[in-house]
JSON list of C-alpha atoms in Angstrom, two decimals:
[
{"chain": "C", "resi": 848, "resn": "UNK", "atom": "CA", "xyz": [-14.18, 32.83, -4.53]},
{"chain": "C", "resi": 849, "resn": "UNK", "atom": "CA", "xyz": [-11.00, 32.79, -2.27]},
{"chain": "C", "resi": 850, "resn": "UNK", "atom": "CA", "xyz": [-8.95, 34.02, -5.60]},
{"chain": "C", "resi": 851, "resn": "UNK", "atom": "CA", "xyz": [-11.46, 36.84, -5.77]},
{"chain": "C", "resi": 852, "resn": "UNK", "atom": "CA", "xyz": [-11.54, 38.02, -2.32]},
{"chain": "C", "resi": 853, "resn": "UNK", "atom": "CA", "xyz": [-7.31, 37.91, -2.86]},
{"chain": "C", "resi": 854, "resn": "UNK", "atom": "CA", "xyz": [-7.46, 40.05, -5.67]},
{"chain": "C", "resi": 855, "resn": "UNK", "atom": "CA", "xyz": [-9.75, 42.70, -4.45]},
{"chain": "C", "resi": 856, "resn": "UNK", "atom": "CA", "xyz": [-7.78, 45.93, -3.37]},
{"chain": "C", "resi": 857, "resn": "UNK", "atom": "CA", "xyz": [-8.89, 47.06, 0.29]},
{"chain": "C", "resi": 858, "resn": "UNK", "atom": "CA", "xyz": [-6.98, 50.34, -0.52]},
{"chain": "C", "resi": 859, "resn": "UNK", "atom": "CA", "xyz": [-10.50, 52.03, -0.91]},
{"chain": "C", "resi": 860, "resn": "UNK", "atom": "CA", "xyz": [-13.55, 51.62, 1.35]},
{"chain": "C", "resi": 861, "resn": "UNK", "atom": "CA", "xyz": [-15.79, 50.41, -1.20]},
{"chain": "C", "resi": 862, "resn": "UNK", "atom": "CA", "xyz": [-13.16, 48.08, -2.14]},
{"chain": "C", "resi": 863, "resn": "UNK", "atom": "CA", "xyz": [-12.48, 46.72, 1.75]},
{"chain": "C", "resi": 864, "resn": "UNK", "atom": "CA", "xyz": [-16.38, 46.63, 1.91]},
{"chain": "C", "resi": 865, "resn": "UNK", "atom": "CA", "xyz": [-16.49, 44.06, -0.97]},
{"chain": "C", "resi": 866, "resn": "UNK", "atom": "CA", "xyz": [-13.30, 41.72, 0.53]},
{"chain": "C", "resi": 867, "resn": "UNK", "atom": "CA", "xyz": [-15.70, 41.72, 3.69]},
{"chain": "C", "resi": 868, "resn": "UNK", "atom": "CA", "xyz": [-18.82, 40.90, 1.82]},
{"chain": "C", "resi": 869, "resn": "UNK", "atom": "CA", "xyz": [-16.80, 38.02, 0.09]},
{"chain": "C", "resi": 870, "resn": "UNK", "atom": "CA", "xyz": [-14.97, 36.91, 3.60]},
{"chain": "C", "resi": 871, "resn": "UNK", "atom": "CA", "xyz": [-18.78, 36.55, 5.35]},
{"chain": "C", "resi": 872, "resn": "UNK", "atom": "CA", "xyz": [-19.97, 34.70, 2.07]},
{"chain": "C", "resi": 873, "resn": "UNK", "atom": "CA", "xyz": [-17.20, 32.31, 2.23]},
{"chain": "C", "resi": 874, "resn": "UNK", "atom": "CA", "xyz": [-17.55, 31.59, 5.65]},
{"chain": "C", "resi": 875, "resn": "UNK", "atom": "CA", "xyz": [-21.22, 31.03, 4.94]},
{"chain": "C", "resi": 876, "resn": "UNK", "atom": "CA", "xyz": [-20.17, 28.42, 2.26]},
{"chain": "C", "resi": 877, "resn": "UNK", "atom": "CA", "xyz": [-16.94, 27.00, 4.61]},
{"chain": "C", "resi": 878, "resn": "UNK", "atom": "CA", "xyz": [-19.99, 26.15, 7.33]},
{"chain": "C", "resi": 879, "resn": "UNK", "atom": "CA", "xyz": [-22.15, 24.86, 5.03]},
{"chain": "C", "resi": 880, "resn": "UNK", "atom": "CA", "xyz": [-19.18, 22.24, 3.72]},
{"chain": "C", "resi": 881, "resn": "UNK", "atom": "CA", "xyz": [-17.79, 21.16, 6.85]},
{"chain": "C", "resi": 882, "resn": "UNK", "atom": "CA", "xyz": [-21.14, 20.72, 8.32]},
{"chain": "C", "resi": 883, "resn": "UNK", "atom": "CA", "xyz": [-22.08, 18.36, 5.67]},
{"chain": "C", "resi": 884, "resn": "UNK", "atom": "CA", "xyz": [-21.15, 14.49, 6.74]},
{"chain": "C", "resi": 885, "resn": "UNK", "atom": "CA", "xyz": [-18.23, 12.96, 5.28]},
{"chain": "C", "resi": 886, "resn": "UNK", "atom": "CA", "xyz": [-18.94, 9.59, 2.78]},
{"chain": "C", "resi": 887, "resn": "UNK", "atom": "CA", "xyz": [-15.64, 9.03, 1.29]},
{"chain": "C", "resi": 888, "resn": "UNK", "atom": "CA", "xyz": [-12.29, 9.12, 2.37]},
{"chain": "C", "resi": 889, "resn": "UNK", "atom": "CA", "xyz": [-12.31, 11.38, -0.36]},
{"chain": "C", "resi": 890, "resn": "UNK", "atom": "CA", "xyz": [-14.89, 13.53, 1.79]},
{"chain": "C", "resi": 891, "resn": "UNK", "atom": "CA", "xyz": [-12.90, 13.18, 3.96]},
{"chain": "C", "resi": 892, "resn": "UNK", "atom": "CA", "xyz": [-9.70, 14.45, 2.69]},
{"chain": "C", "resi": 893, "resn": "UNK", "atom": "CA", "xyz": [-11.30, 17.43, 1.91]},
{"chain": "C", "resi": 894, "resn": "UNK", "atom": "CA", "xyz": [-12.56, 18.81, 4.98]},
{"chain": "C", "resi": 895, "resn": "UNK", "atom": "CA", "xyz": [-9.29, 17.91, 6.84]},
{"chain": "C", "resi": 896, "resn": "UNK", "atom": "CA", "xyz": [-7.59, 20.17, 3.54]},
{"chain": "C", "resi": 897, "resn": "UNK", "atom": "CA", "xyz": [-9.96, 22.97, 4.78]},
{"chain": "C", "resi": 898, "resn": "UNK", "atom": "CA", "xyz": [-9.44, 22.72, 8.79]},
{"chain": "C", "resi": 899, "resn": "UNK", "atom": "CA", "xyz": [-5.65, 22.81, 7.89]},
{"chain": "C", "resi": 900, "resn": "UNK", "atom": "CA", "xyz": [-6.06, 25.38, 5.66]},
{"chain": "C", "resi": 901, "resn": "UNK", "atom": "CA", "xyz": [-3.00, 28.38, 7.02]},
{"chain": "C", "resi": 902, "resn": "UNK", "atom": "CA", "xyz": [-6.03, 31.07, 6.50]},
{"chain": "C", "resi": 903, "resn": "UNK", "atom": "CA", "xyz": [-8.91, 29.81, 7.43]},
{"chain": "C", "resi": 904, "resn": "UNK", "atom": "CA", "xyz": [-8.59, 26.21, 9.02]},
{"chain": "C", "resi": 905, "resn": "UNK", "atom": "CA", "xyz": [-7.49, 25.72, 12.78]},
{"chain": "C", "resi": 906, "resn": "UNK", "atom": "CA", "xyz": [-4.80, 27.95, 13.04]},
{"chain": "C", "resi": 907, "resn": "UNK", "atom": "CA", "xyz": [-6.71, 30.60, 12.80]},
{"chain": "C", "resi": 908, "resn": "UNK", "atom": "CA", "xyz": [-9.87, 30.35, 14.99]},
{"chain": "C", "resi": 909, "resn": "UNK", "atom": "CA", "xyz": [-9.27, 27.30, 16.68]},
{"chain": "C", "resi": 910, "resn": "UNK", "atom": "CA", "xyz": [-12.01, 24.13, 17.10]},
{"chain": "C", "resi": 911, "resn": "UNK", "atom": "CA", "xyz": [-15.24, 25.38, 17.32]},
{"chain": "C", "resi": 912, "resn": "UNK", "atom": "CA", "xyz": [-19.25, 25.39, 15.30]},
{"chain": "C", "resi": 913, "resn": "UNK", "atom": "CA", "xyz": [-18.60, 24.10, 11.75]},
{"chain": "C", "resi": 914, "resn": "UNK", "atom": "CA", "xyz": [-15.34, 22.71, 12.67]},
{"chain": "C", "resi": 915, "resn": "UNK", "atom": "CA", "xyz": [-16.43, 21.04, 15.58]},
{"chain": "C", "resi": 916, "resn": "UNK", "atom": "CA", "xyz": [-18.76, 18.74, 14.07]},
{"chain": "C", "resi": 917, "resn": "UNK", "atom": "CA", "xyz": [-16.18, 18.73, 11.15]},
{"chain": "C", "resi": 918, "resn": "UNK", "atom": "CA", "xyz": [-13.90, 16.80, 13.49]},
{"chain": "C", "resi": 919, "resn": "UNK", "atom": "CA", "xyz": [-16.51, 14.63, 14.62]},
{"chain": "C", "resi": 920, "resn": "UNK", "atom": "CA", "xyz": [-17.36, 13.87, 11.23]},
{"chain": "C", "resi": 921, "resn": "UNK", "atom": "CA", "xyz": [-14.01, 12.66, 10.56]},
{"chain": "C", "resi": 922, "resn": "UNK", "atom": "CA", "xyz": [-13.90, 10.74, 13.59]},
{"chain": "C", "resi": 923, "resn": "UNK", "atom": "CA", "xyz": [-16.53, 8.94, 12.81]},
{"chain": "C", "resi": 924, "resn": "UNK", "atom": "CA", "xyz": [-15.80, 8.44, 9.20]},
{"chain": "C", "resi": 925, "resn": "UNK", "atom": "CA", "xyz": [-12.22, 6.76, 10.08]},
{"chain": "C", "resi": 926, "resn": "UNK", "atom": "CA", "xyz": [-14.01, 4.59, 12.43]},
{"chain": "C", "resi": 927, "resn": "UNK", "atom": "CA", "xyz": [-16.47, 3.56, 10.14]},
{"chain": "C", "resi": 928, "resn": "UNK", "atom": "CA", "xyz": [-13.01, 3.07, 7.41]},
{"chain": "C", "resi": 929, "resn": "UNK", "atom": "CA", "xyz": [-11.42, 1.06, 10.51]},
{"chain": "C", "resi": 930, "resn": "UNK", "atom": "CA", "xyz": [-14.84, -1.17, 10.85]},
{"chain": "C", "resi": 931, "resn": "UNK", "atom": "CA", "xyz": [-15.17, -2.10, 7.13]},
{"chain": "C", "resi": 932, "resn": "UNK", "atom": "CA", "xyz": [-11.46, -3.32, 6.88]},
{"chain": "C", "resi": 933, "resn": "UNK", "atom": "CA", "xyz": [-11.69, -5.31, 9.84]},
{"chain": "C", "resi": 934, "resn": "UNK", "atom": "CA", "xyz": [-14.86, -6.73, 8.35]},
{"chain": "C", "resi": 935, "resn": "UNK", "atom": "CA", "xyz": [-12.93, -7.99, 5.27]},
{"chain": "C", "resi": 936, "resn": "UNK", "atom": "CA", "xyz": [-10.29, -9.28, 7.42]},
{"chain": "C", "resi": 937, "resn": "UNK", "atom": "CA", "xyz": [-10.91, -13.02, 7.10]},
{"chain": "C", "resi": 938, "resn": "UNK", "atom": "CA", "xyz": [-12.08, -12.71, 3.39]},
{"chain": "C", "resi": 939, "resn": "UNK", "atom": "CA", "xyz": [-8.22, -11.20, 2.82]},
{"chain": "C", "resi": 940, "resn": "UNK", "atom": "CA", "xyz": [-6.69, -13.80, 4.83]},
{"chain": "C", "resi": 941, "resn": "UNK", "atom": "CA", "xyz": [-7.75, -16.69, 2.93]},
{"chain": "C", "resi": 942, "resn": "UNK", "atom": "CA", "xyz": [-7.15, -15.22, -0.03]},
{"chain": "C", "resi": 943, "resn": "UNK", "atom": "CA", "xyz": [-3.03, -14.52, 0.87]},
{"chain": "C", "resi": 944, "resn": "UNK", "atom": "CA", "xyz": [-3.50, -18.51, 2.00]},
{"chain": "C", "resi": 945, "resn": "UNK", "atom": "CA", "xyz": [-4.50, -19.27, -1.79]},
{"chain": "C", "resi": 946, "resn": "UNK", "atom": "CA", "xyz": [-1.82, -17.51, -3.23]},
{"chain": "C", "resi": 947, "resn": "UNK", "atom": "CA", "xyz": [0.25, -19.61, -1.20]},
{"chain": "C", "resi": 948, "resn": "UNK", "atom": "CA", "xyz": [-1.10, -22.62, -1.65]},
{"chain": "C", "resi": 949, "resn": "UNK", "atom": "CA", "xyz": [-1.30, -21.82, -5.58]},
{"chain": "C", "resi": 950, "resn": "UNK", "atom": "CA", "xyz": [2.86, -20.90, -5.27]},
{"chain": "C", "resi": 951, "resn": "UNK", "atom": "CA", "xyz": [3.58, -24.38, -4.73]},
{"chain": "C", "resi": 952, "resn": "UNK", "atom": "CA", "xyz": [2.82, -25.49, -8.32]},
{"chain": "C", "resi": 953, "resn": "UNK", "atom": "CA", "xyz": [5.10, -22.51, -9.21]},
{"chain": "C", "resi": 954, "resn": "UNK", "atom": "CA", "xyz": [8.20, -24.21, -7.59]},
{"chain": "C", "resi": 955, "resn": "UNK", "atom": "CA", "xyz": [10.28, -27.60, -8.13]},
{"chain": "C", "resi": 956, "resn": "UNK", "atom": "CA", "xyz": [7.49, -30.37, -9.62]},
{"chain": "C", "resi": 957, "resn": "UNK", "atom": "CA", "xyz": [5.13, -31.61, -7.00]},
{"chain": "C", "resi": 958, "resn": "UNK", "atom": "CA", "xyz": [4.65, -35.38, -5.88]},
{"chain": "C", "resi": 959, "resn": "UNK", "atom": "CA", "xyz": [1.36, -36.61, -6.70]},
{"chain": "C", "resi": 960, "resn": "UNK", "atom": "CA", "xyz": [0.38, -36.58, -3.42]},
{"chain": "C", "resi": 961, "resn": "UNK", "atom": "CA", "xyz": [1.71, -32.84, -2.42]},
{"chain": "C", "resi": 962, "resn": "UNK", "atom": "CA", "xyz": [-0.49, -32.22, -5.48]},
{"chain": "C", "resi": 963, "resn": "UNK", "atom": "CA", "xyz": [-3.35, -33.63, -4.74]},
{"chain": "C", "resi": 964, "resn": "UNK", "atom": "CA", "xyz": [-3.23, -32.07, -1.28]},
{"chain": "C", "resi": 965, "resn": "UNK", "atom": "CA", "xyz": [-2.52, -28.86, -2.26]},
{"chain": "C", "resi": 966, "resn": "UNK", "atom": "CA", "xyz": [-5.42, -28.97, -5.26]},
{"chain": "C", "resi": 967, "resn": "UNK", "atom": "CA", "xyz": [-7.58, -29.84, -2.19]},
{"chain": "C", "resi": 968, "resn": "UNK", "atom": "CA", "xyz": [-6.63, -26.79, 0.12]},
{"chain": "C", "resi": 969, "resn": "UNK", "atom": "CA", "xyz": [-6.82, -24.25, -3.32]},
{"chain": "C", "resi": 970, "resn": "UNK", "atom": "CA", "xyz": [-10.50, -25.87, -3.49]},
{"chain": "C", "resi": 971, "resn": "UNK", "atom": "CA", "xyz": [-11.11, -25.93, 0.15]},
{"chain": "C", "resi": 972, "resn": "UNK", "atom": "CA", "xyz": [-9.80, -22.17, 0.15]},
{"chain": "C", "resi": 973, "resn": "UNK", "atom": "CA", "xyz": [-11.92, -20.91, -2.81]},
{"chain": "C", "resi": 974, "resn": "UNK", "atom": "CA", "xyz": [-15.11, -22.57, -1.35]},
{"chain": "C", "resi": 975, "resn": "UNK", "atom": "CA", "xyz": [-14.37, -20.44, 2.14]},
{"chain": "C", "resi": 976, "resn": "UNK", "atom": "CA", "xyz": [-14.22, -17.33, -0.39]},
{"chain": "C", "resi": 977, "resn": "UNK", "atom": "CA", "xyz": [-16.74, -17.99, -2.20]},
{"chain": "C", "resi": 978, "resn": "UNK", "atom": "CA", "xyz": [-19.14, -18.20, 1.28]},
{"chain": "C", "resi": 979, "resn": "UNK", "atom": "CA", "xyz": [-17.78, -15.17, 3.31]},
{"chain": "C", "resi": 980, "resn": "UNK", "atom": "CA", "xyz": [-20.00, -12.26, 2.58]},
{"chain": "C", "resi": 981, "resn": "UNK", "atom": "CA", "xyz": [-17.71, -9.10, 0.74]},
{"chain": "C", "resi": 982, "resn": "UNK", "atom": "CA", "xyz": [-18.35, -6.00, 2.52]},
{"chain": "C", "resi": 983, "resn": "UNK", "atom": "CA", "xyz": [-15.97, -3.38, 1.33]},
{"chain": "C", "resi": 984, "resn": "UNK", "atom": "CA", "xyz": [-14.68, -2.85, -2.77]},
{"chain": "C", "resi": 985, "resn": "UNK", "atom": "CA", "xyz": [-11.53, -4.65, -1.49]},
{"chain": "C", "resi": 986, "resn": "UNK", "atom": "CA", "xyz": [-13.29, -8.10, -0.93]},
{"chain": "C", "resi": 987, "resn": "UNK", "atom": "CA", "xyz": [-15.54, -7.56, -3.89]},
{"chain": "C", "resi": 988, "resn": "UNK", "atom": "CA", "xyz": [-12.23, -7.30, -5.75]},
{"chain": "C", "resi": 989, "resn": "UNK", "atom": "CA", "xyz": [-10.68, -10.53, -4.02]},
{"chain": "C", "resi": 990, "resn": "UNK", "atom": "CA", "xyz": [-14.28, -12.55, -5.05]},
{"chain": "C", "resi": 991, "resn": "UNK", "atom": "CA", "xyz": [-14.09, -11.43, -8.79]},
{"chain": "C", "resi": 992, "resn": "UNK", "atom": "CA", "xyz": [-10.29, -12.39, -8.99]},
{"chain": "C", "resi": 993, "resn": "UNK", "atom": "CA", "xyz": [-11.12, -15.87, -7.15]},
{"chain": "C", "resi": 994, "resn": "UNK", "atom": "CA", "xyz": [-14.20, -16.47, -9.34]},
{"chain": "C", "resi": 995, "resn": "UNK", "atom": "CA", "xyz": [-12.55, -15.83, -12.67]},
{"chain": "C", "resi": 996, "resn": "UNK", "atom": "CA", "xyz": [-9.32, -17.96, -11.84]},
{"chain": "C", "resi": 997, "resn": "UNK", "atom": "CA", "xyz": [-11.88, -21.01, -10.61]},
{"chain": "C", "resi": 998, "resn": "UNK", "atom": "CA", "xyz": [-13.71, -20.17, -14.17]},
{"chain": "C", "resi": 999, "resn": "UNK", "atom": "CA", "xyz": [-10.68, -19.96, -16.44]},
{"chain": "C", "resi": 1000, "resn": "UNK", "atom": "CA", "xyz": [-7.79, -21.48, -14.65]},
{"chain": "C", "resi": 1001, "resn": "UNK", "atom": "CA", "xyz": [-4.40, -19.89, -15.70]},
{"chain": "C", "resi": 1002, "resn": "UNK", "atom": "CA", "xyz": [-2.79, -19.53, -19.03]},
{"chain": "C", "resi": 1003, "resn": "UNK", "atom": "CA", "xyz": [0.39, -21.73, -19.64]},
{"chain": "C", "resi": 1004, "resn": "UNK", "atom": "CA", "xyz": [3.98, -20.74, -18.28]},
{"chain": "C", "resi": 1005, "resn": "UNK", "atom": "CA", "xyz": [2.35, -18.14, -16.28]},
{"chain": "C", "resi": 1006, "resn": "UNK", "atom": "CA", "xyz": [2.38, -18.33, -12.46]},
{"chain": "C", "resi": 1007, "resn": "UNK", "atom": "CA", "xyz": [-0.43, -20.64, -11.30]},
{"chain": "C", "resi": 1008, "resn": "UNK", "atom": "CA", "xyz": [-1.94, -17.61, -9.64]},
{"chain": "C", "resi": 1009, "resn": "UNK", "atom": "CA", "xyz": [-2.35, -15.62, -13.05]},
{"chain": "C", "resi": 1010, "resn": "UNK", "atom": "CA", "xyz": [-6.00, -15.73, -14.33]},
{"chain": "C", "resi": 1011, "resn": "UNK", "atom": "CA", "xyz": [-6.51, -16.91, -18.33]},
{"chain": "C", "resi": 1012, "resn": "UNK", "atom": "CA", "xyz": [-8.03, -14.38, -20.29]},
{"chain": "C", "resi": 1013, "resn": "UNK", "atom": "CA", "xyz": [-11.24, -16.51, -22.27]},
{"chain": "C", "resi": 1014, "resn": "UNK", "atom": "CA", "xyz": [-10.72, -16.88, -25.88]},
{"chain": "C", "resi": 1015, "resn": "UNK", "atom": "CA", "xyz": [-13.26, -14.51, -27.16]},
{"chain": "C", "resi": 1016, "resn": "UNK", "atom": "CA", "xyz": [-14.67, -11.36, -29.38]},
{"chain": "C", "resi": 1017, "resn": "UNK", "atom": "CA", "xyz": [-13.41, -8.09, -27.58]},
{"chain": "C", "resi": 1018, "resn": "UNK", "atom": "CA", "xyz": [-16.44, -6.97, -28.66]},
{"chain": "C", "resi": 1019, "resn": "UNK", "atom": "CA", "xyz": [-18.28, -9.94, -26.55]},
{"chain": "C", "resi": 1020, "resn": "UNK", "atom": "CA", "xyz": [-20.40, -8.83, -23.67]},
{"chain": "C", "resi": 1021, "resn": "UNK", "atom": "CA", "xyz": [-18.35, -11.45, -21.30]},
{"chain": "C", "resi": 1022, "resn": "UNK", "atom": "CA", "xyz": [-15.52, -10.17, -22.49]},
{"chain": "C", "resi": 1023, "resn": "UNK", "atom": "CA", "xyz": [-15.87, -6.70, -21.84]},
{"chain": "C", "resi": 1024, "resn": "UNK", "atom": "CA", "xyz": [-17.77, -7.34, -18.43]},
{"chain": "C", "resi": 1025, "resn": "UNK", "atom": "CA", "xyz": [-14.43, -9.38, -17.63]},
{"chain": "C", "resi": 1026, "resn": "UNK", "atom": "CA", "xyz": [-11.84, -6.87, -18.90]},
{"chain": "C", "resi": 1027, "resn": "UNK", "atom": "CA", "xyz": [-13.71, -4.01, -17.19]},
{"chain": "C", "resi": 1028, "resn": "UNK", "atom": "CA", "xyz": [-14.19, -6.07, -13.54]},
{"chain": "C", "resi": 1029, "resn": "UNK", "atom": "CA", "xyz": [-10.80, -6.81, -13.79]},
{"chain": "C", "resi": 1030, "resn": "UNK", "atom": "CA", "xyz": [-9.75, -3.19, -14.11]},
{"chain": "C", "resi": 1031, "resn": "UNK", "atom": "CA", "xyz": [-11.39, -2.48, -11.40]},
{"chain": "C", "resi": 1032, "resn": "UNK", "atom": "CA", "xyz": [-10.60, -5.03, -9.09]},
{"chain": "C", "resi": 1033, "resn": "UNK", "atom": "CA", "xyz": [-6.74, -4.55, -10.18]},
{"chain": "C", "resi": 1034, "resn": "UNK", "atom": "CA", "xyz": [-7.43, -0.32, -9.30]},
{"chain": "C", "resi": 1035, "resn": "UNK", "atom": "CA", "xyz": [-9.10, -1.31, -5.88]},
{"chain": "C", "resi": 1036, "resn": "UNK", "atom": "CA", "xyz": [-6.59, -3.95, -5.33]},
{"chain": "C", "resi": 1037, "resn": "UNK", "atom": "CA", "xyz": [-2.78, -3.19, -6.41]},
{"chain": "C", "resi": 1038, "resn": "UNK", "atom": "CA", "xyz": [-1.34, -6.41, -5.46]},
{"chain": "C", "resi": 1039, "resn": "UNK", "atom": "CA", "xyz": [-3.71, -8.39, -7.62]},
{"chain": "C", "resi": 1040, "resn": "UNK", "atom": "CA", "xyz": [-1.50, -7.18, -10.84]},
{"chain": "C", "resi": 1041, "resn": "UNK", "atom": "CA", "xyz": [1.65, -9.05, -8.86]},
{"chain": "C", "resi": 1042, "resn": "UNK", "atom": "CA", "xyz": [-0.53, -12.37, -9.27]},
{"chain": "C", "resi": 1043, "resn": "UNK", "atom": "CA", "xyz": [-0.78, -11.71, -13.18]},
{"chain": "C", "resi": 1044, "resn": "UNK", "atom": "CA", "xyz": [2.66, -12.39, -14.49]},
{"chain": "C", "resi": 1045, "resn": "UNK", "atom": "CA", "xyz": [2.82, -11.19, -18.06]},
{"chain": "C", "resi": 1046, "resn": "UNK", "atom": "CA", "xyz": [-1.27, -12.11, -18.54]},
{"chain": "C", "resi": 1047, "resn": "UNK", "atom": "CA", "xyz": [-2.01, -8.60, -18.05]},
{"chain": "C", "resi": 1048, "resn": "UNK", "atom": "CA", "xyz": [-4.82, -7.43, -20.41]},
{"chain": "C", "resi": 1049, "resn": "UNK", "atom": "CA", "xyz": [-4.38, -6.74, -23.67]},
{"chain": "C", "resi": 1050, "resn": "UNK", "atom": "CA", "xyz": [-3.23, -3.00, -24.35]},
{"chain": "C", "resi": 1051, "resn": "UNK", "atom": "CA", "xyz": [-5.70, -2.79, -27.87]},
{"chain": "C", "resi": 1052, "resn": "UNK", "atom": "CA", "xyz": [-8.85, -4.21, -25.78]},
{"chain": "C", "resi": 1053, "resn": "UNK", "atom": "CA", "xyz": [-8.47, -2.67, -22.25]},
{"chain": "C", "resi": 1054, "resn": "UNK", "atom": "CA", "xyz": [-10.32, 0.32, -23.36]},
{"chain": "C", "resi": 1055, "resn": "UNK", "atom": "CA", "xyz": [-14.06, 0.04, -24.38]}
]
């Protein structure tokens, strides 16, 4: 609509009449979108695009109707973004302290003792994971990596954080939920693909 109303000639008055009609109907639309609440940060991104907008965000009319409630929209929206990663706080905490623990068998050859107390606090650490409720994609992420790794262990002469891949059929159920959850939690979750070493998934079986 906006590359319609910019290509209409306003050199005659029929033609300025239609560039006004289109102005008021996009308007009509622009009130209509930054009225509507915000549920992503994608949402979000988009309605601060529009109230930036050189033509027809802020600069031009100020704050005011539509893009008053636009702001408070996005007010609350970043609080509500603020609220869920605090709430995954701990969950991401103990998981950095597993990664650490896990590191140690990584390094110079344990004692038995400095392995059998640091194969207590990986335990100790997944059980704490396992309990604490996930609220946001990012600790859903952290409890499918932690699960899987309990589950499968890690493959030989990769970092002890690195999570086996399951001998079995691409074509198995398992095997696709665990490819696919994987995928996801390594999208959600960049760092997770620093954990893998060179047991990433398999190039030929990553897509489904």
């Amino acid at each position: 609509m906006i590359a319609q109303q910019n290509s209409t000639s306003t050199d005659t008055e029929e033609g300025e009449a239609r560039a006004d009609a289109l102005a008021w109907q996009w308007i009509s639309i622009l009130d209509v979108i930054l009225a509507a609440p915000p549920v992503s940060m994608a949402d979000g991104v988009a309605i601060a695009d529009l109230l930036m907008d050189s033509t027809i965000g802020l600069p031009i009319s100020g704050v005011h109707g539509a893009k008053l409630t636009a702001f408070a929209s996005l007010r609350d929206l970043m609080a509500r973004q603020a609220a869920q990663d605090a709430a995954d706080a701990e969950l991401l905490s103990l998981f950095r302290q597993w990664v650490e623990n896990e590191s140690l068998f990584d390094g110079n050859p344990l004692s038995d003792e400095d392995a059998s107390v640091a194969s207590d606090n990986g335990k100790r650490l997944m059980l704490e994971i396992a309990a604490i409720p996930a609220h946001t994609a990012i600790g859903f992420s952290i409890k499918i990596y932690a699960r899987e790794h309990w589950l499968h262990g890690s493959p030989a002469g990769q970092p002890a954080t690195a999570v086996r891949m399951p001998d079995l059929p691409p074509e198995a159920v398992e095997a696709v939920f665990q490819r696919n959850m994987f995928r996801d939690a390594l999208r959600v979750m960049p760092e997770l693909n620093a954990l893998m070493g060179d047991a990433a998934l398999p190039a030929e079986v990553a897509d489904v």
